[in-house]
CSV table of C-alpha atoms in Angstrom, one decimal:
chain,number,residue,atom,x,y,z
A,1,UNK,CA,0.0,0.0,0.0
A,2,UNK,CA,1.4,3.4,-0.9
A,3,UNK,CA,2.2,5.9,1.8
A,4,UNK,CA,-0.6,8.3,0.8
A,5,UNK,CA,-3.2,5.5,0.8
A,6,UNK,CA,-1.9,4.1,4.1
A,7,UNK,CA,-2.2,7.6,5.6
A,8,UNK,CA,-5.8,8.0,4.3
A,9,UNK,CA,-6.8,4.6,5.8
A,10,UNK,CA,-5.4,5.6,9.2
A,11,UNK,CA,-7.3,8.9,9.1
A,12,UNK,CA,-10.5,7.0,8.2
A,13,UNK,CA,-10.0,4.5,11.0
A,14,UNK,CA,-9.4,7.4,13.5
A,15,UNK,CA,-12.7,9.1,12.4
A,16,UNK,CA,-14.6,5.8,12.8
A,17,UNK,CA,-13.2,5.3,16.3
A,18,UNK,CA,-14.1,8.8,17.3
A,19,UNK,CA,-17.6,8.4,16.0
A,20,UNK,CA,-18.0,5.1,17.8
A,21,UNK,CA,-16.7,6.6,21.0
A,22,UNK,CA,-19.1,9.6,20.9
A,23,UNK,CA,-22.1,9.0,23.1
A,24,UNK,CA,-25.3,8.6,21.1
A,25,UNK,CA,-28.1,10.9,22.0
A,26,UNK,CA,-30.7,9.5,24.4
A,27,UNK,CA,-33.6,11.9,24.0
A,28,UNK,CA,-36.5,9.8,25.1
A,29,UNK,CA,-38.1,6.4,25.6
A,30,UNK,CA,-36.7,4.4,22.7
A,31,UNK,CA,-38.0,4.5,19.1
A,32,UNK,CA,-35.7,1.8,17.6
A,33,UNK,CA,-34.5,-1.7,18.5
A,34,UNK,CA,-30.8,-1.1,18.8
A,35,UNK,CA,-28.3,1.0,20.8
A,36,UNK,CA,-29.9,0.0,24.1
A,37,UNK,CA,-33.4,1.0,22.9
A,38,UNK,CA,-36.3,-1.5,22.9
A,39,UNK,CA,-39.0,0.5,21.0
A,40,UNK,CA,-40.3,1.7,24.3
A,41,UNK,CA,-42.5,4.4,22.7
A,42,UNK,CA,-44.1,1.8,20.4
A,43,UNK,CA,-44.7,-0.6,23.3
A,44,UNK,CA,-46.2,2.0,25.6
A,45,UNK,CA,-48.5,3.2,22.8
A,46,UNK,CA,-49.7,-0.3,22.0
A,47,UNK,CA,-50.3,-1.2,25.7
A,48,UNK,CA,-52.3,2.0,26.1
A,49,UNK,CA,-54.4,2.2,22.9
A,50,UNK,CA,-54.2,-0.9,20.7
A,51,UNK,CA,-57.2,-3.2,20.4
A,52,UNK,CA,-55.3,-6.1,22.0
A,53,UNK,CA,-56.7,-4.7,25.3
A,54,UNK,CA,-60.3,-4.4,24.1
A,55,UNK,CA,-60.5,-0.8,25.2
A,56,UNK,CA,-63.3,1.5,23.9
A,57,UNK,CA,-62.3,3.3,20.7
A,58,UNK,CA,-59.1,1.3,20.5
A,59,UNK,CA,-56.9,1.4,17.4
A,60,UNK,CA,-57.1,-1.5,14.9
A,61,UNK,CA,-53.9,-3.4,13.9
A,62,UNK,CA,-53.1,-1.5,10.7
A,63,UNK,CA,-53.8,1.9,12.2
A,64,UNK,CA,-51.9,1.0,15.4
A,65,UNK,CA,-48.9,0.1,13.3
A,66,UNK,CA,-48.8,3.6,12.0
A,67,UNK,CA,-49.6,5.3,15.3
A,68,UNK,CA,-47.1,3.3,17.3
A,69,UNK,CA,-44.6,2.3,14.7
A,70,UNK,CA,-43.4,-1.2,13.7
A,71,UNK,CA,-40.2,-2.9,12.3
A,72,UNK,CA,-38.1,0.0,10.9
A,73,UNK,CA,-40.9,2.5,10.8
A,74,UNK,CA,-40.9,5.1,13.6
A,75,UNK,CA,-44.7,5.7,13.3
A,76,UNK,CA,-46.4,8.8,14.5
A,77,UNK,CA,-45.3,8.5,18.1
A,78,UNK,CA,-41.7,8.3,16.9
A,79,UNK,CA,-41.8,11.3,14.6
A,80,UNK,CA,-40.2,13.7,17.0
A,81,UNK,CA,-37.1,11.5,17.1
A,82,UNK,CA,-36.7,12.0,13.3
A,83,UNK,CA,-37.2,15.8,13.0
A,84,UNK,CA,-37.4,17.3,16.5
A,85,UNK,CA,-34.5,15.7,18.2
A,86,UNK,CA,-33.0,19.1,19.1
A,87,UNK,CA,-36.2,20.6,20.3
A,88,UNK,CA,-36.4,20.3,24.1
A,89,UNK,CA,-40.1,21.3,24.1
A,90,UNK,CA,-40.9,18.2,22.1
A,91,UNK,CA,-39.4,16.0,24.8
A,92,UNK,CA,-40.1,18.0,28.0
A,93,UNK,CA,-36.4,18.5,28.7
A,94,UNK,CA,-34.5,21.4,30.3
A,95,UNK,CA,-37.1,22.3,33.0
A,96,UNK,CA,-34.6,21.6,35.7
A,97,UNK,CA,-34.4,23.2,39.1
A,98,UNK,CA,-33.2,22.3,42.6
A,99,UNK,CA,-33.5,24.3,45.8
A,100,UNK,CA,-30.3,25.8,47.2
A,101,UNK,CA,-27.8,27.6,45.1
A,102,UNK,CA,-28.8,26.1,41.8
A,103,UNK,CA,-27.2,27.7,38.7
A,104,UNK,CA,-30.6,28.7,37.1
A,105,UNK,CA,-33.8,30.1,38.4
A,106,UNK,CA,-37.1,28.4,39.2
A,107,UNK,CA,-38.7,30.8,36.7
A,108,UNK,CA,-36.4,29.5,34.0
A,109,UNK,CA,-37.5,26.0,34.8
A,110,UNK,CA,-41.2,27.0,34.7
A,111,UNK,CA,-40.6,28.7,31.3
A,112,UNK,CA,-39.2,25.5,29.9
A,113,UNK,CA,-42.0,23.4,31.3
A,114,UNK,CA,-44.5,25.9,29.8
A,115,UNK,CA,-42.8,25.6,26.4
A,116,UNK,CA,-43.3,21.9,26.5
A,117,UNK,CA,-46.9,22.1,27.5
A,118,UNK,CA,-47.7,24.8,24.9
A,119,UNK,CA,-45.8,22.8,22.2
A,120,UNK,CA,-48.0,19.8,22.9
A,121,UNK,CA,-51.1,21.9,23.0
A,122,UNK,CA,-50.3,23.1,19.5
A,123,UNK,CA,-49.9,19.5,18.3
A,124,UNK,CA,-53.2,18.7,20.0
A,125,UNK,CA,-55.0,21.5,18.2
A,126,UNK,CA,-53.4,20.7,14.9
A,127,UNK,CA,-54.9,17.2,15.1
A,128,UNK,CA,-58.3,18.6,15.9
A,129,UNK,CA,-58.1,21.0,12.9
A,130,UNK,CA,-57.1,18.2,10.5
A,131,UNK,CA,-60.0,16.1,11.6
A,132,UNK,CA,-62.4,18.4,9.8
A,133,UNK,CA,-61.2,16.9,6.5
A,134,UNK,CA,-62.1,13.3,7.4
A,135,UNK,CA,-65.8,13.9,6.5
A,136,UNK,CA,-67.5,15.5,3.5
A,137,UNK,CA,-70.2,18.2,3.8
A,138,UNK,CA,-72.8,15.5,4.4
A,139,UNK,CA,-70.9,14.1,7.3
A,140,UNK,CA,-69.7,11.0,5.4
A,141,UNK,CA,-66.2,9.6,5.5
A,142,UNK,CA,-64.1,10.7,2.5
A,143,UNK,CA,-62.5,7.6,1.1
A,144,UNK,CA,-59.3,9.4,-0.2
A,145,UNK,CA,-58.7,11.0,3.2
A,146,UNK,CA,-58.7,7.7,5.2
A,147,UNK,CA,-57.1,5.3,2.7
A,148,UNK,CA,-54.7,2.8,4.4
A,149,UNK,CA,-52.3,2.4,1.5
A,150,UNK,CA,-49.6,3.4,1.1
A,151,UNK,CA,-48.8,3.5,4.8
A,152,UNK,CA,-48.8,7.0,6.2
A,153,UNK,CA,-45.3,8.5,6.7
A,154,UNK,CA,-44.9,11.4,9.1
A,155,UNK,CA,-41.5,12.2,7.5
A,156,UNK,CA,-43.1,12.9,4.1
A,157,UNK,CA,-43.8,16.6,3.9
A,158,UNK,CA,-46.4,16.1,1.2
A,159,UNK,CA,-48.4,13.6,3.2
A,160,UNK,CA,-51.8,15.3,3.4
A,161,UNK,CA,-54.4,12.5,3.9
A,162,UNK,CA,-56.5,13.7,6.8
A,163,UNK,CA,-56.2,10.4,8.8
A,164,UNK,CA,-52.4,10.5,8.5
A,165,UNK,CA,-52.1,14.2,9.6
A,166,UNK,CA,-54.5,13.8,12.5
A,167,UNK,CA,-52.6,10.7,13.8
A,168,UNK,CA,-49.2,12.4,13.2
A,169,UNK,CA,-50.2,15.3,15.4
A,170,UNK,CA,-51.7,13.1,18.0
A,171,UNK,CA,-48.6,10.8,17.9
A,172,UNK,CA,-46.4,13.8,18.6
A,173,UNK,CA,-48.6,14.6,21.6
A,174,UNK,CA,-48.1,11.0,22.8
A,175,UNK,CA,-44.4,11.2,22.4
A,176,UNK,CA,-44.1,14.3,24.5
A,177,UNK,CA,-46.4,13.2,27.3
A,178,UNK,CA,-44.7,9.8,27.5
A,179,UNK,CA,-41.3,11.5,27.7
A,180,UNK,CA,-42.6,13.7,30.6
A,181,UNK,CA,-42.7,10.6,32.8
A,182,UNK,CA,-39.3,9.4,31.8
A,183,UNK,CA,-37.5,12.8,31.8
A,184,UNK,CA,-39.0,14.2,34.9
A,185,UNK,CA,-39.2,13.2,38.6
A,186,UNK,CA,-43.0,13.2,38.6
A,187,UNK,CA,-43.4,9.5,39.0
A,188,UNK,CA,-40.1,8.4,40.5
A,189,UNK,CA,-38.1,8.2,43.7
A,190,UNK,CA,-34.5,9.4,44.6
A,191,UNK,CA,-31.9,6.9,45.5
A,192,UNK,CA,-32.2,6.7,49.3
A,193,UNK,CA,-28.5,5.6,49.6
A,194,UNK,CA,-27.2,8.9,48.3
A,195,UNK,CA,-27.6,12.6,49.3
A,196,UNK,CA,-30.0,14.7,47.3
A,197,UNK,CA,-28.2,16.8,44.7
A,198,UNK,CA,-27.9,17.3,40.9
A,199,UNK,CA,-26.8,13.7,40.4
A,200,UNK,CA,-29.7,12.4,42.6
A,201,UNK,CA,-32.6,14.9,42.5
A,202,UNK,CA,-35.7,14.4,44.7
A,203,UNK,CA,-38.6,12.2,43.4
A,204,UNK,CA,-42.2,13.2,43.7
A,205,UNK,CA,-43.6,9.6,43.2
A,206,UNK,CA,-46.9,10.7,41.8
A,207,UNK,CA,-49.2,8.7,39.5
A,208,UNK,CA,-50.3,9.5,36.0
A,209,UNK,CA,-52.1,11.2,34.5
A,210,UNK,CA,-50.6,14.6,35.6
A,211,UNK,CA,-52.6,17.8,35.9
A,212,UNK,CA,-49.6,19.6,34.3
A,213,UNK,CA,-50.5,17.9,31.0
A,214,UNK,CA,-54.1,19.1,30.6
A,215,UNK,CA,-53.9,20.1,26.9
A,216,UNK,CA,-57.6,20.9,26.5
A,217,UNK,CA,-57.6,24.4,28.0
A,218,UNK,CA,-56.1,27.5,26.2
A,219,UNK,CA,-53.6,28.7,28.8
A,220,UNK,CA,-50.2,27.4,29.8
A,221,UNK,CA,-48.7,27.1,33.3
A,222,UNK,CA,-48.6,30.7,34.6
A,223,UNK,CA,-47.5,30.6,38.2
A,224,UNK,CA,-45.3,28.7,40.6
A,225,UNK,CA,-47.0,28.6,44.0
A,226,UNK,CA,-49.7,31.3,43.9
A,227,UNK,CA,-53.4,31.0,43.1
A,228,UNK,CA,-54.0,29.1,39.9
A,229,UNK,CA,-55.4,31.2,37.0
A,230,UNK,CA,-58.5,29.9,35.2
A,231,UNK,CA,-57.9,27.9,32.0
A,232,UNK,CA,-61.5,28.2,30.9
A,233,UNK,CA,-64.7,26.7,32.2
A,234,UNK,CA,-63.0,23.3,32.6
A,235,UNK,CA,-61.2,24.4,35.8
A,236,UNK,CA,-58.0,25.9,37.2
A,237,UNK,CA,-54.6,25.8,35.6
A,238,UNK,CA,-52.2,23.5,37.4
A,239,UNK,CA,-49.0,24.9,39.0
A,240,UNK,CA,-45.5,23.4,39.0
A,241,UNK,CA,-45.2,21.5,42.3
A,242,UNK,CA,-42.3,22.2,44.7
A,243,UNK,CA,-39.4,19.9,43.9
A,244,UNK,CA,-40.5,19.2,40.3
A,245,UNK,CA,-37.7,18.9,37.7
A,246,UNK,CA,-36.8,17.5,34.4
A,247,UNK,CA,-33.3,17.0,33.1
A,248,UNK,CA,-30.9,19.3,31.2
A,249,UNK,CA,-30.0,17.7,27.8
A,250,UNK,CA,-27.0,18.2,25.6
A,251,UNK,CA,-25.4,15.9,23.1
A,252,UNK,CA,-22.7,14.8,25.6
A,253,UNK,CA,-25.3,13.8,28.1
A,254,UNK,CA,-23.6,12.6,31.2
A,255,UNK,CA,-23.2,12.8,35.0
A,256,UNK,CA,-21.9,15.3,36.1
A,257,UNK,CA,-23.2,17.7,33.4
A,258,UNK,CA,-20.9,19.4,30.9
A,259,UNK,CA,-21.2,22.4,28.7
A,260,UNK,CA,-24.6,24.1,29.1
A,261,UNK,CA,-25.6,21.4,31.7
A,262,UNK,CA,-22.6,21.9,34.0
A,263,UNK,CA,-23.7,21.8,37.7
A,264,UNK,CA,-27.2,21.1,36.6
A,265,UNK,CA,-29.5,18.0,36.8
A,266,UNK,CA,-29.0,16.2,33.6
A,267,UNK,CA,-31.1,13.9,31.4
A,268,UNK,CA,-28.5,11.2,32.1
A,269,UNK,CA,-29.1,11.5,35.9
A,270,UNK,CA,-32.9,11.5,35.7
A,271,UNK,CA,-34.2,9.6,32.7
A,272,UNK,CA,-35.9,6.2,32.8
A,273,UNK,CA,-35.8,5.6,29.1
A,274,UNK,CA,-34.6,2.1,28.7
A,275,UNK,CA,-36.1,-1.3,29.6
A,276,UNK,CA,-38.4,-4.0,28.5
A,277,UNK,CA,-42.2,-3.3,28.1
A,278,UNK,CA,-44.8,-5.9,27.3
A,279,UNK,CA,-46.9,-4.2,24.5
A,280,UNK,CA,-50.1,-5.9,25.7
A,281,UNK,CA,-50.0,-5.7,29.5
A,282,UNK,CA,-47.6,-2.8,29.8
A,283,UNK,CA,-45.6,-4.7,32.4
A,284,UNK,CA,-42.1,-3.1,32.6
A,285,UNK,CA,-39.0,-5.0,33.6
A,286,UNK,CA,-35.2,-4.9,33.2
A,287,UNK,CA,-34.6,-1.2,33.6
A,288,UNK,CA,-31.6,0.0,31.7
A,289,UNK,CA,-30.7,3.4,33.3
A,290,UNK,CA,-29.4,4.2,36.7
A,291,UNK,CA,-32.4,6.2,37.8
A,292,UNK,CA,-34.7,3.6,36.3
A,293,UNK,CA,-33.1,0.9,38.5
A,294,UNK,CA,-33.9,2.8,41.7
A,295,UNK,CA,-36.9,1.1,43.4
A,296,UNK,CA,-39.6,0.7,40.8
A,297,UNK,CA,-38.8,3.9,38.9
A,298,UNK,CA,-38.9,2.4,35.4
A,299,UNK,CA,-42.1,0.6,36.0
A,300,UNK,CA,-43.7,3.7,37.6
A,301,UNK,CA,-42.7,5.9,34.7
A,302,UNK,CA,-44.1,3.4,32.2
A,303,UNK,CA,-47.4,3.1,34.1
A,304,UNK,CA,-47.7,6.9,34.2
A,305,UNK,CA,-47.0,7.1,30.5
A,306,UNK,CA,-49.7,4.5,29.7
A,307,UNK,CA,-52.3,6.2,31.9
A,308,UNK,CA,-51.4,9.6,30.4
A,309,UNK,CA,-51.6,8.2,26.8
A,310,UNK,CA,-55.1,6.9,27.6
A,311,UNK,CA,-56.1,10.3,29.1
A,312,UNK,CA,-54.9,12.2,26.1
A,313,UNK,CA,-56.9,10.0,23.7
A,314,UNK,CA,-60.0,10.4,25.9
A,315,UNK,CA,-59.5,14.2,25.9
A,316,UNK,CA,-59.0,14.2,22.2
A,317,UNK,CA,-62.2,12.4,21.6
A,318,UNK,CA,-64.0,14.8,24.0
A,319,UNK,CA,-62.7,17.8,22.1
A,320,UNK,CA,-63.8,16.3,18.8
A,321,UNK,CA,-67.3,16.0,20.2
A,322,UNK,CA,-67.2,19.6,21.6
A,323,UNK,CA,-66.0,21.0,18.3
A,324,UNK,CA,-67.8,19.0,15.7
A,325,UNK,CA,-70.9,17.6,17.6
A,326,UNK,CA,-71.4,14.1,18.8
A,327,UNK,CA,-72.6,12.5,15.5
A,328,UNK,CA,-69.8,13.8,13.3
A,329,UNK,CA,-67.2,13.3,16.1
A,330,UNK,CA,-68.2,9.7,16.5
A,331,UNK,CA,-67.8,9.1,12.8
A,332,UNK,CA,-64.4,10.8,12.9
A,333,UNK,CA,-63.3,8.6,15.9
A,334,UNK,CA,-64.4,5.6,13.9
A,335,UNK,CA,-62.4,6.7,10.9
A,336,UNK,CA,-59.3,7.3,13.0
A,337,UNK,CA,-59.4,3.9,14.8
A,338,UNK,CA,-60.7,1.5,12.2
A,339,UNK,CA,-58.6,0.0,9.5
A,340,UNK,CA,-61.3,0.1,6.9
A,341,UNK,CA,-63.3,3.3,7.7
A,342,UNK,CA,-65.1,3.3,4.3
A,343,UNK,CA,-66.7,0.0,5.1
A,344,UNK,CA,-67.0,0.4,8.9
A,345,UNK,CA,-67.9,4.0,9.5
A,346,UNK,CA,-70.3,5.2,6.8
A,347,UNK,CA,-73.8,6.2,7.7
A,348,UNK,CA,-77.1,5.2,6.2
A,349,UNK,CA,-77.0,4.5,2.4
A,350,UNK,CA,-80.0,6.9,2.0
A,351,UNK,CA,-78.3,10.2,1.6
A,352,UNK,CA,-79.6,13.6,2.7
A,353,UNK,CA,-80.6,16.1,0.0
A,354,UNK,CA,-83.2,16.1,-2.8
A,355,UNK,CA,-82.2,12.7,-4.2
A,356,UNK,CA,-82.2,11.1,-0.8
A,357,UNK,CA,-85.6,12.5,0.0
A,358,UNK,CA,-87.0,11.2,-3.3
A,359,UNK,CA,-85.7,7.7,-2.6
A,360,UNK,CA,-87.0,7.8,0.9
A,361,UNK,CA,-90.5,9.0,-0.4
A,362,UNK,CA,-90.6,6.1,-2.9
A,363,UNK,CA,-89.7,3.6,-0.2
A,364,UNK,CA,-92.4,4.9,2.1
A,365,UNK,CA,-95.0,4.8,-0.7
A,366,UNK,CA,-94.2,1.2,-1.6
A,367,UNK,CA,-94.4,0.2,2.0
A,368,UNK,CA,-97.8,1.9,2.4
A,369,UNK,CA,-99.3,0.3,-0.7
A,370,UNK,CA,-98.1,-3.2,0.3
A,371,UNK,CA,-99.6,-2.7,3.7
A,372,UNK,CA,-103.0,-1.7,2.2
A,373,UNK,CA,-102.9,-4.7,-0.2
A,374,UNK,CA,-102.2,-7.1,2.7
A,375,UNK,CA,-105.0,-5.6,4.7
A,376,UNK,CA,-107.5,-6.1,1.9
A,377,UNK,CA,-106.5,-9.7,1.4
A,378,UNK,CA,-107.0,-10.3,5.1
A,379,UNK,CA,-110.7,-9.0,5.2
A,380,UNK,CA,-112.8,-12.0,6.3
A,381,UNK,CA,-115.8,-13.0,4.2
A,382,UNK,CA,-119.3,-11.8,5.3
A,383,UNK,CA,-120.9,-14.0,8.0
A,384,UNK,CA,-124.4,-15.2,6.9
A,385,UNK,CA,-127.4,-14.7,9.2
């Protein structure tokens, strides 16, 4: 081998070694089946919403494949890991705070949490807006807007089928709310064998769903400890509880933090992203992160994420009914959950409008004439005296 070629090979090998030595980003519950991930987002979504659990308004197999992902496909719930990896609001990161000389303020943490909630509210509203295109002006399912093939792809910018766009928006909501339970201390406990600090933040050990993730009202979190402002008629806005934190995230995610995360609670210290989840029962085992291995932290985060996913779907259905009315909303929900909406979700074959009224009139007239004829045939003969 010539000297220039040998030098080039050495440089290439050095680059490869550096790439392999660089920590891979760990933004969330896993989306793929490698690098320590076990498709955690997919499995949480299936355990929460797929029809294997016989839940009301559950998602059929083909639709669940798109919503949750499968094989090499990220699905709607995995979309933020393809195009929003650097957006902390999409993953509920960077809302970190700890009492006692912490290098950022509580207000900064509240702002980051508000950014996450508002980001998810926008995705929630986007899905509601897109649902209008599922039905035509007569309230019937539009075949071209709910077609199952080719499979929806959230990474295709020209994907505009209504069912695909609604589920993409809702999948992004699911991703963020599921990350909330992994990336925050809402559901977990601190390690009792170590002092509380940035590498071992306190845990709140609360169940899901969380009032912080009420996406139906128009207002974000607005205050830390004071009286809660009104969202709307649905009730008061939640406040960030004392001791709440998520983790600071940078590419070189580690404990202790480096760069922008120096001296701060990091994603690496707090996340419960890795482990095995049964996609039917939701049972969580074999936690793969230090925080997840404390007590039942991984299982508690998964349980919270499943409960939250179900709450968000219930809230989404309720908002469809509030916006479009019960009859249209129920048909929209059918179209979103069924694999063959044209067959399963259409209404009466007698259409409204002049043509429908004419057909209905003819049917009624025929029924009346037949009834009269049968009545005449049934008149008994006269009884002789």
